[in-house]
Amino acid sequence: MDLDPIIRAVQTAVGVDSDGRPGTDTWTAIYKKVVPNKALPAESTAAVDDRSERVIATLLPEVQPYARALIGKASAAGIIIKVISGLRTYDEQNDLYAQGRGKPGRIVTNARGGYSNHNFGIAFDIGVFESGKYLDESPKYKAVGALGTDLGLEWGGNWKTIQDEPHFQLRPRWAADLSERDMLAELRSRKDSGKAVYA
Ligand SMILES: [Zn+2]
């Protein structure tokens, strides 16, 4: 099936340039149509620090505005956060997995390469900072979790098994009813075949 005319028709219907290459504008317009009850992540007026910007740049274009919006919302609530971890390659994930399992350090993940949402550019971790100092634990993580959920992000603090309060991810719509395991399987297959994550 040739998707190009379909994409262009959707772009025309939602009122953006029908260039056949859906980016932020197209996705924003579609989002407004199909998710009417969720507030779109507002363009953040808060300045995003350089470190966060470098990490945000590793995320998929669809996810980047959410990360910036979260920084803005937190800042408006008097909480300073930075985005400290974004995309990880399978190799980087495997290195992280080895930590505490033969490699020095404590266990920080149960996901091998290809089994973390970080491997697909849809997940990021934040750090809470106070007076320029990173806080490993703080009740503020919960507060930021609620802000992220408001934006339409999934928050690791809501996970049943291993709670991961610094973690946020943007679930693709096709995965709305999928288990985490099935979503990851589809993400791996899309990556292998070069298919877009949010298509
Ligand atoms: Zn994470």
Coordinates of N, CA and C and ligand atoms in Angstrom, one line a residue:
M1 N 0.8 -1.2 0.0 CA 0.0 0.0 0.0 C 0.9 1.2 0.0
D2 N 0.5 2.2 -0.9 CA 1.3 3.4 -0.9 C 0.7 4.4 0.1
L3 N 1.5 4.7 1.2 CA 1.0 5.5 2.2 C 1.1 7.0 1.9
D4 N 1.9 7.4 0.9 CA 2.1 8.8 0.7 C 0.8 9.6 0.4
P5 N -0.1 9.1 -0.4 CA -1.3 9.9 -0.6 C -2.2 10.0 0.6
I6 N -2.1 8.9 1.4 CA -2.9 8.9 2.7 C -2.3 9.9 3.7
I7 N -1.0 9.9 3.8 CA -0.4 10.9 4.7 C -0.7 12.3 4.2
R8 N -0.6 12.6 2.9 CA -0.9 13.9 2.4 C -2.4 14.3 2.6
A9 N -3.3 13.3 2.5 CA -4.7 13.6 2.7 C -5.0 13.9 4.1
V10 N -4.3 13.2 5.0 CA -4.5 13.5 6.5 C -3.9 14.9 6.8
Q11 N -2.8 15.2 6.2 CA -2.2 16.5 6.5 C -3.1 17.6 6.0
T12 N -3.7 17.4 4.8 CA -4.7 18.4 4.3 C -5.9 18.5 5.3
A13 N -6.4 17.3 5.7 CA -7.6 17.3 6.6 C -7.3 18.0 7.9
V14 N -6.1 17.9 8.4 CA -5.8 18.6 9.7 C -5.3 20.0 9.5
G15 N -5.1 20.4 8.3 CA -4.8 21.8 8.0 C -3.3 22.1 8.1
V16 N -2.4 21.2 7.8 CA -1.0 21.5 7.7 C -0.5 21.3 6.3
D17 N 0.7 21.7 6.0 CA 1.3 21.5 4.7 C 1.3 20.1 4.3
S18 N 0.8 19.8 3.1 CA 0.7 18.3 2.7 C 2.0 18.0 2.0
D19 N 3.1 17.9 2.8 CA 4.4 17.6 2.2 C 4.7 16.1 2.2
G20 N 3.8 15.4 2.8 CA 4.0 13.9 2.8 C 5.1 13.5 3.9
R21 N 5.6 14.4 4.6 CA 6.5 14.1 5.7 C 6.1 14.6 7.0
P22 N 5.2 13.8 7.7 CA 4.6 14.2 9.0 C 5.7 14.4 10.0
G23 N 5.8 15.7 10.5 CA 6.7 16.0 11.6 C 5.9 16.6 12.7
T24 N 6.5 17.5 13.4 CA 5.9 18.1 14.6 C 4.6 18.7 14.3
D25 N 4.5 19.5 13.3 CA 3.3 20.2 13.0 C 2.1 19.3 12.7
T26 N 2.4 18.3 11.9 CA 1.4 17.3 11.6 C 0.9 16.5 12.8
W27 N 1.9 16.1 13.6 CA 1.5 15.3 14.8 C 0.8 16.1 15.8
T28 N 1.2 17.4 15.9 CA 0.5 18.3 16.8 C -1.0 18.4 16.4
A29 N -1.2 18.6 15.1 CA -2.6 18.8 14.6 C -3.4 17.6 14.7
I30 N -2.8 16.4 14.4 CA -3.5 15.1 14.6 C -3.8 14.9 16.1
Y31 N -2.9 15.2 16.9 CA -3.0 15.1 18.4 C -4.2 15.9 18.8
K32 N -4.3 17.1 18.4 CA -5.4 18.0 18.8 C -6.8 17.4 18.4
K33 N -6.8 16.8 17.2 CA -8.0 16.2 16.7 C -8.4 14.9 17.4
V34 N -7.5 14.1 17.7 CA -7.9 12.7 18.2 C -7.7 12.6 19.7
V35 N -7.1 13.5 20.3 CA -7.0 13.5 21.8 C -7.5 14.8 22.4
P36 N -8.9 15.0 22.2 CA -9.4 16.3 22.4 C -9.4 16.7 23.9
N37 N -9.3 15.7 24.8 CA -9.5 16.0 26.2 C -8.1 16.3 26.9
K38 N -7.1 16.0 26.2 CA -5.7 16.2 26.8 C -5.2 17.5 26.4
A39 N -4.7 18.3 27.3 CA -4.0 19.5 26.9 C -2.7 19.2 26.2
L40 N -2.5 19.8 25.1 CA -1.3 19.6 24.3 C -0.2 20.2 25.2
P41 N 1.0 19.5 25.2 CA 2.1 20.1 25.9 C 2.4 21.6 25.5
A42 N 2.2 22.5 26.3 CA 2.4 23.9 25.9 C 3.8 24.2 25.6
E43 N 4.0 25.0 24.6 CA 5.4 25.5 24.3 C 5.9 26.0 25.6
S44 N 7.0 25.4 26.0 CA 7.5 25.9 27.3 C 8.2 27.2 27.2
T45 N 7.9 28.1 28.2 CA 8.5 29.4 28.2 C 9.8 29.3 29.1
A46 N 9.9 28.3 29.9 CA 11.1 28.1 30.7 C 12.3 27.8 29.8
A47 N 13.4 28.3 30.2 CA 14.6 28.0 29.4 C 15.0 26.6 29.7
V48 N 15.3 25.8 28.7 CA 15.8 24.5 28.9 C 17.3 24.5 28.9
D49 N 17.9 23.9 30.0 CA 19.3 23.9 30.1 C 20.0 23.1 29.0
D50 N 21.3 23.4 28.8 CA 22.0 22.8 27.7 C 22.1 21.3 27.8
R51 N 22.3 20.8 29.1 CA 22.5 19.4 29.3 C 21.2 18.7 28.9
S52 N 20.1 19.2 29.3 CA 18.8 18.6 29.0 C 18.6 18.6 27.4
E53 N 18.9 19.8 26.8 CA 18.7 19.9 25.4 C 19.5 18.8 24.6
R54 N 20.8 18.6 25.1 CA 21.6 17.6 24.4 C 20.9 16.2 24.5
V55 N 20.4 15.9 25.7 CA 19.7 14.6 25.8 C 18.4 14.5 25.0
I56 N 17.6 15.6 25.1 CA 16.3 15.7 24.4 C 16.6 15.5 22.9
A57 N 17.7 16.0 22.4 CA 18.0 15.8 21.0 C 18.1 14.4 20.5
T58 N 18.3 13.5 21.5 CA 18.5 12.1 21.1 C 17.1 11.4 21.0
L59 N 16.0 12.1 21.5 CA 14.7 11.5 21.5 C 14.0 11.7 20.1
L60 N 13.0 10.9 19.8 CA 12.3 11.1 18.6 C 11.6 12.4 18.6
P61 N 11.4 13.0 17.4 CA 10.9 14.4 17.3 C 9.5 14.5 18.0
E62 N 8.7 13.4 18.0 CA 7.4 13.4 18.6 C 7.5 13.5 20.1
V63 N 8.6 13.1 20.7 CA 8.7 13.0 22.1 C 9.4 14.3 22.7
Q64 N 10.2 15.0 21.9 CA 10.9 16.1 22.4 C 10.1 17.2 23.0
P65 N 8.9 17.6 22.4 CA 8.1 18.7 23.0 C 7.6 18.3 24.3
Y66 N 7.4 17.0 24.6 CA 6.9 16.6 25.9 C 8.0 16.7 26.9
A67 N 9.2 16.4 26.6 CA 10.3 16.5 27.6 C 10.5 18.0 27.9
R68 N 10.4 18.9 26.9 CA 10.6 20.3 27.2 C 9.4 20.8 28.0
A69 N 8.2 20.4 27.6 CA 7.0 20.8 28.4 C 7.0 20.4 29.8
L70 N 7.6 19.2 30.1 CA 7.7 18.7 31.5 C 8.6 19.6 32.3
I71 N 9.7 20.0 31.6 CA 10.7 20.9 32.3 C 10.0 22.2 32.6
G72 N 9.2 22.7 31.7 CA 8.4 24.0 31.9 C 7.4 23.9 33.0
K73 N 6.6 22.8 33.0 CA 5.6 22.6 34.0 C 6.2 22.5 35.4
A74 N 7.3 21.7 35.4 CA 8.0 21.5 36.7 C 8.5 22.9 37.2
S75 N 9.1 23.6 36.3 CA 9.6 24.9 36.7 C 8.5 25.8 37.2
A76 N 7.4 25.8 36.5 CA 6.2 26.6 37.0 C 5.8 26.2 38.3
A77 N 6.0 24.9 38.7 CA 5.6 24.4 40.0 C 6.8 24.6 41.0
G78 N 7.8 25.3 40.6 CA 8.9 25.5 41.5 C 9.9 24.4 41.7
I79 N 9.9 23.4 40.7 CA 10.8 22.3 40.7 C 11.7 22.3 39.6
I80 N 13.0 22.3 39.9 CA 14.0 22.3 38.8 C 14.3 20.8 38.4
I81 N 14.1 20.5 37.2 CA 14.4 19.1 36.7 C 15.3 19.3 35.5
K82 N 16.1 18.3 35.2 CA 16.9 18.2 34.0 C 16.6 16.8 33.4
V83 N 16.6 16.7 32.1 CA 16.5 15.5 31.4 C 17.9 14.9 31.3
I84 N 18.2 13.8 32.0 CA 19.5 13.3 32.1 C 19.8 12.0 31.4
S85 N 18.8 11.4 30.8 CA 19.0 10.2 30.0 C 18.0 10.1 29.0
G86 N 18.4 9.7 27.8 CA 17.4 9.6 26.7 C 17.6 8.3 25.9
L87 N 18.0 8.5 24.6 CA 18.2 7.3 23.8 C 19.4 6.5 24.2
R88 N 19.3 5.2 24.3 CA 20.4 4.3 24.5 C 20.5 3.3 23.4
T89 N 21.7 3.0 22.9 CA 21.8 1.9 21.9 C 21.6 0.6 22.6
Y90 N 21.4 -0.5 21.8 CA 21.3 -1.8 22.4 C 22.6 -2.1 23.2
D91 N 23.8 -1.7 22.6 CA 25.1 -2.0 23.3 C 25.2 -1.2 24.6
E92 N 24.7 0.0 24.6 CA 24.8 0.8 25.8 C 23.8 0.2 26.9
Q93 N 22.7 -0.3 26.4 CA 21.7 -0.9 27.3 C 22.3 -2.2 27.9
N94 N 23.0 -3.0 27.1 CA 23.7 -4.2 27.6 C 24.7 -3.9 28.6
D95 N 25.5 -2.8 28.3 CA 26.5 -2.4 29.3 C 25.9 -2.1 30.7
L96 N 24.8 -1.4 30.6 CA 24.0 -0.9 31.8 C 23.5 -2.2 32.5
Y97 N 23.0 -3.1 31.7 CA 22.4 -4.4 32.3 C 23.5 -5.1 33.0
A98 N 24.8 -5.1 32.5 CA 25.9 -5.8 33.1 C 26.3 -5.3 34.5
Q99 N 25.9 -4.0 34.6 CA 26.3 -3.3 35.9 C 25.6 -4.0 37.1
G100 N 26.4 -4.4 38.1 CA 25.8 -5.2 39.2 C 25.7 -6.7 38.9
R101 N 26.0 -7.0 37.6 CA 25.9 -8.5 37.3 C 27.2 -8.8 36.6
G102 N 28.3 -8.8 37.5 CA 29.7 -9.0 36.9 C 30.5 -7.8 36.7
K103 N 29.8 -6.7 36.4 CA 30.5 -5.4 36.3 C 30.2 -4.6 37.6
P104 N 31.2 -3.8 38.0 CA 31.1 -3.0 39.2 C 29.8 -2.2 39.2
G105 N 29.3 -1.9 40.4 CA 28.2 -1.0 40.5 C 26.9 -1.8 41.0
R106 N 25.9 -1.0 41.2 CA 24.6 -1.7 41.6 C 23.7 -1.9 40.4
I107 N 22.8 -2.8 40.5 CA 21.9 -3.1 39.4 C 21.0 -1.9 39.2
V108 N 21.0 -1.4 38.0 CA 20.1 -0.2 37.7 C 19.0 -0.5 36.7
T109 N 19.1 -1.7 36.0 CA 18.1 -2.0 35.1 C 17.9 -3.5 35.0
N110 N 16.7 -3.9 34.6 CA 16.4 -5.3 34.3 C 16.2 -5.6 32.9
A111 N 16.5 -4.5 32.1 CA 16.3 -4.6 30.6 C 17.6 -4.8 29.9
R112 N 17.7 -5.8 29.1 CA 18.8 -6.0 28.1 C 18.6 -5.1 26.9
G113 N 19.6 -5.1 26.0 CA 19.5 -4.3 24.8 C 18.3 -4.8 24.0
G114 N 17.4 -3.8 23.6 CA 16.2 -4.1 22.8 C 15.0 -4.3 23.7
Y115 N 15.2 -4.3 25.0 CA 14.1 -4.5 25.9 C 13.8 -3.3 26.8
S116 N 14.3 -2.2 26.5 CA 14.0 -1.0 27.2 C 13.4 0.0 26.2
N117 N 12.5 0.8 26.7 CA 11.9 1.9 25.8 C 12.9 2.9 25.5
H118 N 14.0 3.0 26.3 CA 15.1 3.9 26.0 C 15.8 3.6 24.7
N119 N 15.7 2.3 24.2 CA 16.4 1.9 23.0 C 15.7 2.4 21.8
F120 N 14.5 3.1 21.9 CA 13.7 3.5 20.7 C 13.4 5.0 20.7
G121 N 14.0 5.7 21.6 CA 13.9 7.2 21.6 C 12.5 7.7 22.1
I122 N 11.8 6.8 22.8 CA 10.5 7.3 23.3 C 10.5 7.5 24.8
A123 N 11.6 7.2 25.5 CA 11.7 7.3 26.9 C 12.8 8.2 27.4
F124 N 12.6 8.9 28.5 CA 13.7 9.7 29.1 C 13.6 9.7 30.6
D125 N 14.7 9.9 31.2 CA 14.8 10.0 32.7 C 15.1 11.4 33.1
I126 N 14.5 11.9 34.2 CA 14.8 13.2 34.7 C 15.5 13.1 36.0
G127 N 16.2 14.2 36.4 CA 16.7 14.3 37.7 C 16.2 15.6 38.3
V128 N 15.9 15.5 39.6 CA 15.4 16.7 40.3 C 16.7 17.4 40.9
F129 N 16.7 18.7 40.8 CA 17.9 19.4 41.3 C 17.4 20.5 42.3
E130 N 18.3 20.7 43.3 CA 18.0 21.7 44.3 C 19.3 22.4 44.5
S131 N 19.3 23.7 44.4 CA 20.5 24.5 44.5 C 21.7 23.9 43.6
G132 N 21.3 23.5 42.5 CA 22.3 23.0 41.5 C 22.8 21.6 41.9
K133 N 22.2 21.0 42.9 CA 22.6 19.6 43.3 C 21.6 18.6 42.9
Y134 N 22.1 17.5 42.3 CA 21.2 16.4 41.9 C 20.7 15.7 43.1
L135 N 19.4 15.4 43.2 CA 18.8 14.7 44.3 C 18.4 13.3 43.8
D136 N 19.0 12.3 44.4 CA 18.7 10.9 44.0 C 17.2 10.5 44.4
E137 N 16.9 11.0 45.6 CA 15.5 10.7 46.1 C 14.9 12.0 46.6
S138 N 13.6 12.2 46.3 CA 12.9 13.4 46.7 C 11.4 13.2 46.5
P139 N 10.6 13.7 47.4 CA 9.1 13.6 47.1 C 8.8 14.4 45.8
K140 N 9.7 15.3 45.4 CA 9.4 16.0 44.2 C 9.3 15.1 42.9
Y141 N 9.9 13.9 43.0 CA 9.8 13.0 41.8 C 8.3 12.7 41.6
K142 N 7.6 12.4 42.7 CA 6.2 12.1 42.6 C 5.4 13.3 42.0
A143 N 5.7 14.5 42.4 CA 5.0 15.7 41.9 C 5.2 15.8 40.4
V144 N 6.5 15.6 40.0 CA 6.8 15.7 38.6 C 6.1 14.6 37.8
G145 N 6.0 13.4 38.4 CA 5.2 12.3 37.8 C 3.8 12.7 37.5
A146 N 3.2 13.4 38.4 CA 1.8 13.8 38.2 C 1.7 14.8 37.0
L147 N 2.7 15.7 37.0 CA 2.7 16.7 35.9 C 2.9 16.0 34.5
G148 N 3.8 15.0 34.5 CA 4.0 14.2 33.3 C 2.8 13.4 32.8
T149 N 2.1 12.8 33.8 CA 0.9 12.1 33.5 C -0.2 13.0 32.9
D150 N -0.2 14.2 33.4 CA -1.1 15.3 32.9 C -0.9 15.6 31.4
L151 N 0.4 15.5 31.1 CA 0.8 15.9 29.7 C 0.5 14.7 28.7
G152 N 0.2 13.5 29.3 CA -0.1 12.4 28.4 C 1.1 11.4 28.4
L153 N 2.1 11.7 29.2 CA 3.2 10.7 29.3 C 2.9 9.6 30.3
E154 N 3.6 8.5 30.1 CA 3.5 7.4 31.1 C 4.7 7.6 32.1
W155 N 4.3 7.4 33.3 CA 5.3 7.6 34.4 C 5.8 6.3 35.0
G156 N 7.1 6.1 35.1 CA 7.6 4.9 35.7 C 7.2 4.7 37.2
G157 N 6.8 5.7 37.8 CA 6.4 5.6 39.2 C 5.1 4.9 39.4
N158 N 4.4 4.7 38.2 CA 3.1 4.0 38.2 C 3.2 2.6 37.9
W159 N 4.4 2.1 37.6 CA 4.6 0.7 37.2 C 4.4 -0.2 38.4
K160 N 3.8 -1.4 38.1 CA 3.5 -2.3 39.2 C 4.7 -3.0 39.7
T161 N 5.6 -3.4 38.8 CA 6.7 -4.2 39.3 C 7.9 -3.4 39.9
I162 N 8.7 -2.9 39.0 CA 9.8 -2.0 39.5 C 9.4 -0.6 39.2
Q163 N 9.2 0.1 40.3 CA 8.8 1.6 40.1 C 10.1 2.3 39.8
D164 N 9.9 3.3 38.9 CA 11.1 4.0 38.3 C 10.6 5.5 38.2
E165 N 10.7 6.2 39.3 CA 10.2 7.5 39.4 C 10.8 8.5 38.5
P166 N 12.1 8.4 38.1 CA 12.6 9.4 37.2 C 12.2 9.2 35.7
H167 N 11.5 8.1 35.4 CA 11.3 7.6 34.1 C 9.9 8.1 33.5
F168 N 10.0 8.6 32.2 CA 8.8 8.9 31.5 C 8.9 8.4 30.1
Q169 N 7.8 8.1 29.5 CA 7.8 7.6 28.1 C 6.5 8.0 27.4
L170 N 6.6 8.1 26.1 CA 5.4 8.5 25.3 C 5.0 7.2 24.5
R171 N 3.9 6.7 24.9 CA 3.4 5.4 24.2 C 2.8 5.7 22.9
P172 N 3.3 5.0 21.8 CA 2.7 5.2 20.5 C 1.2 4.8 20.5
R173 N 0.4 5.4 19.7 CA -1.1 5.1 19.8 C -1.4 3.6 19.4
W174 N -0.6 3.1 18.5 CA -0.8 1.7 18.1 C -0.6 0.7 19.3
A175 N 0.1 1.2 20.3 CA 0.4 0.4 21.5 C -0.6 0.6 22.6
A176 N -1.6 1.4 22.4 CA -2.5 1.8 23.5 C -3.0 0.6 24.3
D177 N -3.3 -0.5 23.6 CA -3.9 -1.7 24.4 C -2.9 -2.8 24.5
L178 N -1.6 -2.5 24.2 CA -0.6 -3.6 24.3 C 0.0 -3.7 25.6
S179 N 0.5 -4.9 26.0 CA 1.3 -5.0 27.2 C 2.7 -4.4 26.9
E180 N 3.4 -4.0 27.9 CA 4.7 -3.5 27.7 C 5.6 -4.4 26.9
R181 N 5.4 -5.7 27.2 CA 6.2 -6.8 26.5 C 5.9 -6.8 25.0
D182 N 4.6 -6.7 24.7 CA 4.2 -6.8 23.3 C 4.6 -5.5 22.6
M183 N 4.5 -4.4 23.3 CA 4.9 -3.1 22.7 C 6.4 -3.2 22.3
L184 N 7.2 -3.7 23.3 CA 8.7 -3.7 23.0 C 9.0 -4.7 21.8
A185 N 8.2 -5.8 21.7 CA 8.5 -6.7 20.6 C 8.2 -6.0 19.3
E186 N 7.1 -5.2 19.2 CA 6.8 -4.5 18.0 C 7.8 -3.4 17.8
L187 N 8.3 -2.7 18.8 CA 9.3 -1.7 18.6 C 10.6 -2.3 18.0
R188 N 11.0 -3.4 18.5 CA 12.2 -4.1 18.0 C 12.0 -4.4 16.5
S189 N 10.8 -4.9 16.2 CA 10.6 -5.3 14.8 C 10.5 -4.1 13.9
R190 N 10.0 -3.0 14.4 CA 9.9 -1.7 13.6 C 11.4 -1.2 13.4
K191 N 12.2 -1.3 14.4 CA 13.6 -0.8 14.3 C 14.3 -1.7 13.3
D192 N 14.1 -3.0 13.4 CA 14.8 -3.9 12.5 C 14.4 -3.6 11.0
S193 N 13.1 -3.3 10.8 CA 12.7 -3.1 9.4 C 12.7 -1.6 9.0
G194 N 13.2 -0.8 9.9 CA 13.3 0.7 9.6 C 12.0 1.4 9.5
K195 N 10.9 0.8 10.1 CA 9.6 1.4 10.1 C 9.5 2.4 11.3
A196 N 8.8 3.6 11.0 CA 8.8 4.6 12.0 C 8.0 4.2 13.3
V197 N 8.5 4.6 14.4 CA 7.9 4.2 15.7 C 6.5 4.7 15.8
Y198 N 6.2 5.9 15.4 CA 4.9 6.5 15.7 C 4.0 6.4 14.5
A199 N 4.4 5.7 13.4 CA 3.6 5.7 12.2 C 2.3 4.9 12.5
Ligands
ZN1 ZN 14.1 5.3 32.2

